[in-house]
Amino acid sequence: MSRRDYYETLGVSRDAGEQEIKSAYRKLALKYHPDRNPGDKAAEDQFKEAAEAYSVLGDADKRARYDRFGHAGVSGAAAGAAGFNADIFADFSDILGDFLGFGGGGGGRRGGPARGADLRYDLEISFEDSFAGTETTIQIPREETCESCHGSGAAPGTSRETCPQCQGRGQIRYQQGFLVVARTCGQCRGTGQIVPKPCPACRGAGRTARDRRVTVKIPAGIADGQRLRLHGEGEHGAAGGPTGDLYVVVHVRPHSFFHREGDDLFAEVPVPFHMMALGGTFPIEGLAGPIDVSVPAGSANGEVVSYRGKGMPNVSGHGRGALHVRLVVDVPRKLTKEQKKLIDQLGKSMTVDRIEPRSLDAEEKPFFENVKDLFG
Ligand SMILES: [Zn+2]
Ligand SMILES: [Zn+2]
C-alpha cells in the first residue's frame, strides 16, 4: 500500500476540524464499502486506505503525532503496510452504524434482543488508597429497563401488537418490474410490532435514564491506569438482551515522595553527612506506619538501601514489593562557629594530601548510574 498523506486520502485540509474529518471519512467509507462494490479490488483498497487515515486523524493524540513526525509517528497505530486491520472496523461501528449493518443483525427484522452498552467510569484515588485498598460508591447514569412497562413500551394493562402494515415481518415486499424488493416497514420501523398505547413513564421507549449507585471495591495494590470490570453494571439490554458491563478506570494521584515501579516503591532521603560516615537509624513515614531506615557506616552518596516486603501489595495478592531508599548526603549550609571549628578539626585530623579525580569505573557505582537503574 502506498504511503499517501492521510489528509489527502480523506480530502481535507490540514486544519480540518474533528467533525469535518469524520464526515469526510464517512462519505468515503460509504462510497467504497465492499458491500457496495463487490469484487472491486480498487474500491476495497480505497476503503482500507480511508479507514487507516481515519484511525489516525480521528484520534487527537495520533493526529498530533502524525502532524509532527509523519507516518513514522504513527506506524504502530495504523494498519500500515501490514495490510488491513480488522480492529479498525470495530472502532468505527459507532460512526457507520446502521448504514452498513455493522451494528449486527443486518437485514430482516430489527429490534430483537441486544446486549446493553458497556460503560466507563474514571475514578481518581489517593496513593494511600491504592496501597491499602478501599471501597467507594459511585453514581452511574445509565439506561435501564422501564419499571412500569418492563421494557415493552406499552402502557400498563396494554401490550405490544403485531404491526398491521407488515404482519410482523418488519419488511414490506413489493413488485418492481420483475423484481421483488423489500424495504423496512415504516410503521413499526422494522420491529414487526407496534405499541398502540405508549407507556407514560418512558413514552414508549421501554427504557429510562437512571442514576445508579454502585459500590466499587478497589483492591490493595491497584496501579494507575488499571481497570476493574463490574459485570452487569452497564446499560440494560434492549428487548430482554443481557446487560452490559461497567469498566472503572482507576487513576492514582502521585505521592509526595514515594514513587512506584511495578510493586516496588522508591524514595530519596537526605541524610546528615555525619550519619553517612558513622552509620545510624532514623524513621520515615511509610504507607503502613513508620519504617526504620538503617544507614550503613561509610555510606556513599546515592547508596540505596532496600527493604523486602515494604513496598506495594501485589494486586493479585502475591505478597508485597520492596522499598528502595536512596541515601543522599545532606551537606549543611548554615553552621555555627562551634560547628565550623569542629569540622575544621575533623578535616585537619584526616591528613588528605591531594584530592584527585578518579575513574568512573571506581568500585562504587557512580550515583547517576544508580539513579538510572532505580528511577528509570
Ligand atoms: Zn415504560
Ligand atoms: Zn411493520
Coordinates of C-alpha atoms and ligand atoms in Angstrom, one line a residue:
M1 CA 0.0 0.0 0.0
S2 CA 1.3 3.4 -0.9
R3 CA 2.1 5.9 1.9
R4 CA -0.3 8.6 0.8
D5 CA -0.8 11.6 3.0
Y6 CA -3.7 11.0 5.3
Y7 CA -5.2 14.4 4.8
E8 CA -5.0 13.9 1.1
T9 CA -6.6 10.5 1.4
L10 CA -9.6 11.9 3.2
G11 CA -9.6 15.0 1.0
V12 CA -9.5 17.5 3.9
S13 CA -7.1 20.4 4.7
R14 CA -4.5 20.1 7.5
D15 CA -6.5 22.3 9.8
A16 CA -9.8 20.5 9.3
G17 CA -11.9 20.1 12.4
E18 CA -12.9 16.9 14.0
Q19 CA -16.4 16.9 12.5
E20 CA -15.1 17.6 9.0
I21 CA -12.7 14.7 9.2
K22 CA -15.4 12.4 10.5
S23 CA -17.9 13.3 7.7
A24 CA -15.2 13.1 5.0
Y25 CA -14.3 9.6 6.2
R26 CA -17.9 8.6 6.4
K27 CA -18.5 9.7 2.8
L28 CA -15.6 7.7 1.5
A29 CA -16.4 4.6 3.6
L30 CA -20.0 4.6 2.2
K31 CA -18.8 5.1 -1.3
Y32 CA -16.1 2.4 -1.3
H33 CA -17.6 -0.1 1.1
P34 CA -17.1 -3.7 -0.2
D35 CA -20.8 -4.5 0.2
R36 CA -21.5 -1.8 -2.4
N37 CA -18.6 -2.7 -4.6
P38 CA -18.5 -6.5 -4.7
G39 CA -15.3 -7.8 -6.2
D40 CA -13.9 -4.4 -6.9
K41 CA -10.3 -4.5 -5.6
A42 CA -9.6 -0.8 -6.2
A43 CA -12.6 0.2 -4.2
E44 CA -11.5 -2.2 -1.4
D45 CA -8.1 -0.5 -1.3
Q46 CA -9.7 2.9 -1.2
F47 CA -11.8 1.8 1.6
K48 CA -8.9 0.4 3.6
E49 CA -6.8 3.5 3.0
A50 CA -9.6 5.8 4.2
A51 CA -10.1 3.6 7.3
E52 CA -6.4 3.8 8.1
A53 CA -6.3 7.6 7.6
Y54 CA -9.2 8.0 9.8
S55 CA -7.8 5.7 12.5
V56 CA -5.1 8.4 12.8
L57 CA -6.7 11.7 12.0
G58 CA -9.8 10.8 14.0
D59 CA -7.8 10.4 17.2
A60 CA -6.4 13.7 18.7
D61 CA -3.2 12.1 20.1
K62 CA -2.4 10.1 17.0
R63 CA -3.2 13.1 14.8
A64 CA -0.8 15.3 16.7
R65 CA 2.0 12.7 16.4
Y66 CA 1.3 12.4 12.7
D67 CA 1.4 16.2 12.2
R68 CA 4.9 16.2 13.9
F69 CA 6.5 13.0 12.7
G70 CA 4.5 11.9 9.6
H71 CA 3.8 8.2 9.1
A72 CA 6.8 7.3 11.3
G73 CA 5.0 8.8 14.3
V74 CA 2.0 6.5 14.0
S75 CA 3.5 3.4 12.3
G76 CA 2.4 1.2 15.2
A77 CA -1.1 2.7 15.4
A78 CA -2.4 2.3 11.9
A79 CA -2.7 -0.8 9.8
G80 CA 0.1 0.5 7.6
A81 CA 1.8 -1.7 5.1
A82 CA 0.9 -4.8 7.1
G83 CA -2.5 -4.6 5.5
F84 CA -6.0 -4.4 6.7
N85 CA -6.7 -4.4 10.4
A86 CA -10.0 -5.7 11.5
D87 CA -9.9 -3.6 14.6
I88 CA -10.4 -0.5 12.5
F89 CA -13.7 -1.8 11.5
A90 CA -14.7 -2.4 15.1
D91 CA -13.7 1.1 16.1
F92 CA -15.9 2.7 13.6
S93 CA -19.1 0.8 14.1
D94 CA -20.4 3.8 16.0
I95 CA -19.9 6.1 13.1
L96 CA -21.1 3.9 10.3
G97 CA -23.5 2.0 12.5
D98 CA -26.7 1.2 10.7
F99 CA -25.6 2.5 7.4
L100 CA -23.6 -0.6 6.7
G101 CA -25.1 -3.1 9.0
F102 CA -22.1 -3.1 11.3
G103 CA -24.3 -2.9 14.3
G104 CA -25.1 -6.6 13.8
G105 CA -28.2 -8.2 12.6
G106 CA -28.2 -6.9 9.1
G107 CA -31.4 -7.2 7.2
G108 CA -34.6 -8.8 8.2
R109 CA -36.4 -7.8 11.4
R110 CA -34.8 -5.3 13.7
G111 CA -35.3 -4.6 17.3
G112 CA -34.6 -8.0 18.7
P113 CA -32.7 -8.6 21.9
A114 CA -29.4 -6.7 22.0
R115 CA -26.7 -6.5 24.7
G116 CA -26.7 -3.3 26.7
A117 CA -23.7 -0.9 26.2
D118 CA -20.6 -1.1 28.3
L119 CA -20.0 1.9 30.4
R120 CA -16.7 3.6 31.5
Y121 CA -16.1 5.5 34.7
D122 CA -12.9 7.3 35.6
L123 CA -12.1 7.1 39.3
E124 CA -9.4 9.1 41.0
I125 CA -8.0 7.7 44.2
S126 CA -5.1 8.7 46.5
F127 CA -1.8 6.8 46.6
E128 CA -2.6 5.7 50.1
D129 CA -5.9 4.2 49.0
S130 CA -4.0 2.3 46.2
F131 CA -1.8 0.9 48.9
A132 CA -4.4 -0.1 51.4
G133 CA -7.3 -0.8 49.1
T134 CA -10.6 1.0 49.5
E135 CA -14.3 0.8 48.8
T136 CA -16.2 3.7 47.3
T137 CA -19.7 4.4 45.9
I138 CA -20.0 6.0 42.5
Q139 CA -23.0 7.2 40.7
I140 CA -23.5 6.0 37.2
P141 CA -26.1 7.5 34.8
R142 CA -27.3 4.6 32.7
E143 CA -30.2 3.4 30.6
E144 CA -32.4 0.9 32.5
T145 CA -35.4 -1.1 31.5
C146 CA -38.5 0.9 32.4
E147 CA -40.0 -0.5 35.5
S148 CA -43.6 0.4 34.8
C149 CA -43.8 -1.4 31.4
H150 CA -40.9 -3.9 32.0
G151 CA -39.3 -2.7 28.8
S152 CA -42.3 -3.4 26.5
G153 CA -43.0 0.3 26.0
A154 CA -46.7 -0.4 26.2
A155 CA -48.9 1.3 28.9
P156 CA -49.7 -0.9 31.9
G157 CA -52.6 -3.2 31.0
T158 CA -52.0 -3.0 27.3
S159 CA -49.4 -4.8 25.3
R160 CA -47.5 -4.6 22.0
E161 CA -49.3 -5.7 19.0
T162 CA -48.3 -7.2 15.7
C163 CA -47.8 -4.5 13.1
P164 CA -50.8 -4.5 10.8
Q165 CA -48.8 -3.0 8.0
C166 CA -46.3 -5.8 7.7
Q167 CA -48.0 -8.5 9.7
G168 CA -45.0 -8.7 12.0
R169 CA -42.3 -9.3 9.3
G170 CA -40.7 -5.9 9.7
Q171 CA -40.4 -5.6 6.0
I172 CA -42.7 -4.7 3.1
R173 CA -42.2 -6.6 -0.1
Y174 CA -43.4 -5.2 -3.4
Q175 CA -43.1 -5.9 -7.0
Q176 CA -40.9 -3.6 -9.1
G177 CA -40.8 -4.8 -12.7
F178 CA -39.6 -8.4 -12.5
L179 CA -38.0 -7.9 -9.1
V180 CA -39.4 -8.3 -5.6
V181 CA -38.0 -5.6 -3.5
A182 CA -38.1 -5.5 0.3
R183 CA -37.9 -2.4 2.4
T184 CA -38.1 -1.7 6.1
C185 CA -41.7 -1.2 7.3
G186 CA -42.3 2.4 8.1
Q187 CA -45.0 1.9 10.7
C188 CA -43.0 -0.3 13.1
R189 CA -39.5 0.7 11.9
G190 CA -38.7 -2.9 11.2
T191 CA -39.5 -4.3 14.6
G192 CA -42.7 -6.1 13.5
Q193 CA -44.6 -4.7 16.5
I194 CA -46.3 -1.5 17.4
V195 CA -47.3 0.0 20.7
P196 CA -50.9 1.1 20.5
K197 CA -50.8 2.9 23.8
P198 CA -47.3 4.0 24.9
C199 CA -46.2 3.7 28.5
P200 CA -46.4 7.2 30.1
A201 CA -43.3 6.6 32.2
C202 CA -40.9 6.1 29.3
R203 CA -43.1 7.5 26.4
G204 CA -43.0 4.1 24.7
A205 CA -39.2 3.7 24.7
G206 CA -39.2 0.9 27.2
R207 CA -36.1 2.4 28.8
T208 CA -35.4 5.3 31.2
A209 CA -32.3 7.1 32.3
R210 CA -31.4 6.5 35.9
D211 CA -28.6 7.4 38.2
R212 CA -27.4 4.1 39.8
R213 CA -25.2 4.0 42.8
V214 CA -22.6 1.3 42.5
T215 CA -20.2 0.2 45.3
V216 CA -16.7 -0.4 43.9
K217 CA -14.1 -2.5 45.8
I218 CA -10.6 -1.2 45.0
P219 CA -8.1 -4.0 45.7
A220 CA -4.9 -3.1 47.6
G221 CA -2.0 -2.6 45.2
I222 CA -4.0 -1.4 42.2
A223 CA -1.9 0.7 39.9
D224 CA -2.6 3.8 37.9
G225 CA -4.4 3.1 34.7
Q226 CA -5.7 -0.4 35.7
R227 CA -9.4 -1.0 35.2
L228 CA -12.0 -3.0 37.1
R229 CA -14.8 -4.8 35.3
L230 CA -18.1 -4.8 37.1
H231 CA -20.1 -7.5 35.4
G232 CA -23.7 -6.5 34.6
E233 CA -23.4 -2.9 35.8
G234 CA -23.6 -1.4 32.3
E235 CA -26.7 -0.4 30.4
H236 CA -29.7 -2.7 30.2
G237 CA -30.1 -4.6 27.0
A238 CA -32.9 -3.9 24.6
A239 CA -35.8 -6.3 24.4
G240 CA -34.5 -8.6 27.1
G241 CA -30.9 -8.7 25.9
P242 CA -28.2 -9.0 28.5
T243 CA -26.9 -6.1 30.5
G244 CA -23.5 -4.5 29.6
D245 CA -20.5 -4.2 31.9
L246 CA -19.1 -1.2 33.7
Y247 CA -15.4 -0.5 33.5
V248 CA -13.9 1.6 36.3
V249 CA -10.6 3.0 35.2
V250 CA -8.5 3.8 38.2
H251 CA -6.3 6.9 38.3
V252 CA -3.9 7.1 41.2
R253 CA -2.7 10.5 42.4
P254 CA 1.1 10.7 42.8
H255 CA 2.6 10.6 46.3
S256 CA 4.7 13.4 47.6
F257 CA 7.8 11.2 47.9
F258 CA 7.1 7.6 47.1
H259 CA 7.4 6.6 43.5
R260 CA 6.0 3.3 42.3
E261 CA 7.6 1.0 39.7
G262 CA 5.9 -2.4 39.4
D263 CA 5.3 -3.4 43.0
D264 CA 8.4 -1.7 44.3
L265 CA 8.5 1.7 46.0
F266 CA 11.3 4.2 45.7
A267 CA 12.1 7.2 47.8
E268 CA 15.0 9.6 48.2
V269 CA 16.1 10.8 51.7
P270 CA 18.6 13.4 52.6
V271 CA 20.9 12.1 55.4
P272 CA 23.2 14.3 57.5
F273 CA 26.8 13.7 56.5
H274 CA 27.9 12.5 59.9
M275 CA 25.3 9.7 59.8
M276 CA 26.6 8.7 56.3
A277 CA 30.1 8.4 57.8
L278 CA 29.2 6.8 61.2
G279 CA 26.0 5.0 60.3
G280 CA 22.7 5.3 62.1
T281 CA 19.0 4.7 62.0
F282 CA 16.1 7.0 61.5
P283 CA 12.3 6.5 60.9
I284 CA 10.4 7.6 57.8
E285 CA 6.7 7.8 57.5
G286 CA 5.8 4.7 55.4
L287 CA 2.4 4.0 53.9
A288 CA 1.6 1.5 56.7
G289 CA 3.3 3.3 59.6
P290 CA 6.9 4.3 60.3
I291 CA 9.8 2.4 58.7
D292 CA 13.2 2.4 60.3
V293 CA 15.9 3.2 57.7
S294 CA 19.4 2.0 58.6
V295 CA 22.3 3.8 57.2
P296 CA 25.4 1.6 57.0
A297 CA 28.6 3.3 58.3
G298 CA 30.6 4.8 55.4
S299 CA 27.7 5.1 53.0
A300 CA 28.4 6.7 49.7
N301 CA 26.2 9.4 48.3
G302 CA 23.4 7.9 46.4
E303 CA 23.7 4.5 48.1
V304 CA 20.4 2.6 48.1
V305 CA 19.1 0.5 51.0
S306 CA 16.3 -1.9 50.2
Y307 CA 13.6 -3.5 52.3
R308 CA 11.8 -6.5 51.0
G309 CA 8.1 -6.7 51.7
K310 CA 7.9 -3.0 52.5
G311 CA 6.7 -2.0 49.0
M312 CA 3.3 -2.0 47.4
P313 CA 1.0 -5.0 47.9
N314 CA 0.6 -7.1 44.7
V315 CA -2.8 -6.5 43.3
S316 CA -3.3 -10.3 42.7
G317 CA -2.4 -11.0 46.3
H318 CA 1.2 -12.3 45.7
G319 CA 2.9 -10.6 48.6
R320 CA 4.5 -7.2 48.6
G321 CA 7.2 -5.5 46.6
A322 CA 10.4 -3.9 48.0
L323 CA 11.1 -0.4 49.3
H324 CA 14.3 1.2 48.0
V325 CA 15.6 4.2 49.8
R326 CA 18.3 6.3 48.2
L327 CA 20.5 8.0 50.7
V328 CA 21.7 11.4 49.6
V329 CA 24.3 13.4 51.6
D330 CA 22.7 16.4 53.2
V331 CA 25.5 18.9 53.5
P332 CA 24.6 21.6 56.0
R333 CA 24.6 25.2 54.6
K334 CA 24.3 27.0 57.9
L335 CA 26.8 26.2 60.6
T336 CA 27.5 27.8 64.0
K337 CA 31.1 29.0 64.8
E338 CA 31.4 26.0 67.1
Q339 CA 30.3 23.5 64.4
K340 CA 32.7 25.1 61.9
K341 CA 35.5 24.7 64.3
L342 CA 34.7 21.0 64.9
I343 CA 34.5 20.2 61.2
D344 CA 37.8 22.1 60.7
Q345 CA 39.4 20.0 63.4
L346 CA 38.0 16.8 61.8
G347 CA 39.4 17.9 58.4
K348 CA 42.8 18.5 59.8
S349 CA 42.8 15.1 61.5
M350 CA 42.2 13.4 58.2
T351 CA 45.5 14.2 56.5
V352 CA 44.5 14.5 52.9
D353 CA 47.5 15.5 50.8
R354 CA 45.9 15.9 47.5
I355 CA 42.4 15.4 46.0
E356 CA 42.5 13.7 42.7
P357 CA 39.7 12.7 40.3
R358 CA 39.0 9.1 40.0
S359 CA 37.7 6.9 37.2
L360 CA 34.0 6.4 36.8
D361 CA 34.7 2.6 37.0
A362 CA 35.6 3.0 40.6
E363 CA 34.3 0.4 43.0
E364 CA 31.2 2.2 43.9
K365 CA 28.8 2.8 41.0
P366 CA 28.6 6.5 40.1
F367 CA 25.4 7.8 41.6
F368 CA 23.8 8.8 38.4
E369 CA 24.0 5.2 37.2
N370 CA 22.3 4.1 40.4
V371 CA 19.6 6.6 39.7
K372 CA 19.1 5.4 36.2
D373 CA 18.8 1.8 37.5
L374 CA 16.2 2.7 40.1
F375 CA 14.3 5.6 38.7
G376 CA 14.2 4.7 35.0
Ligands
ZN1 ZN -42.3 2.2 30.2
ZN2 ZN -44.5 -3.2 10.4

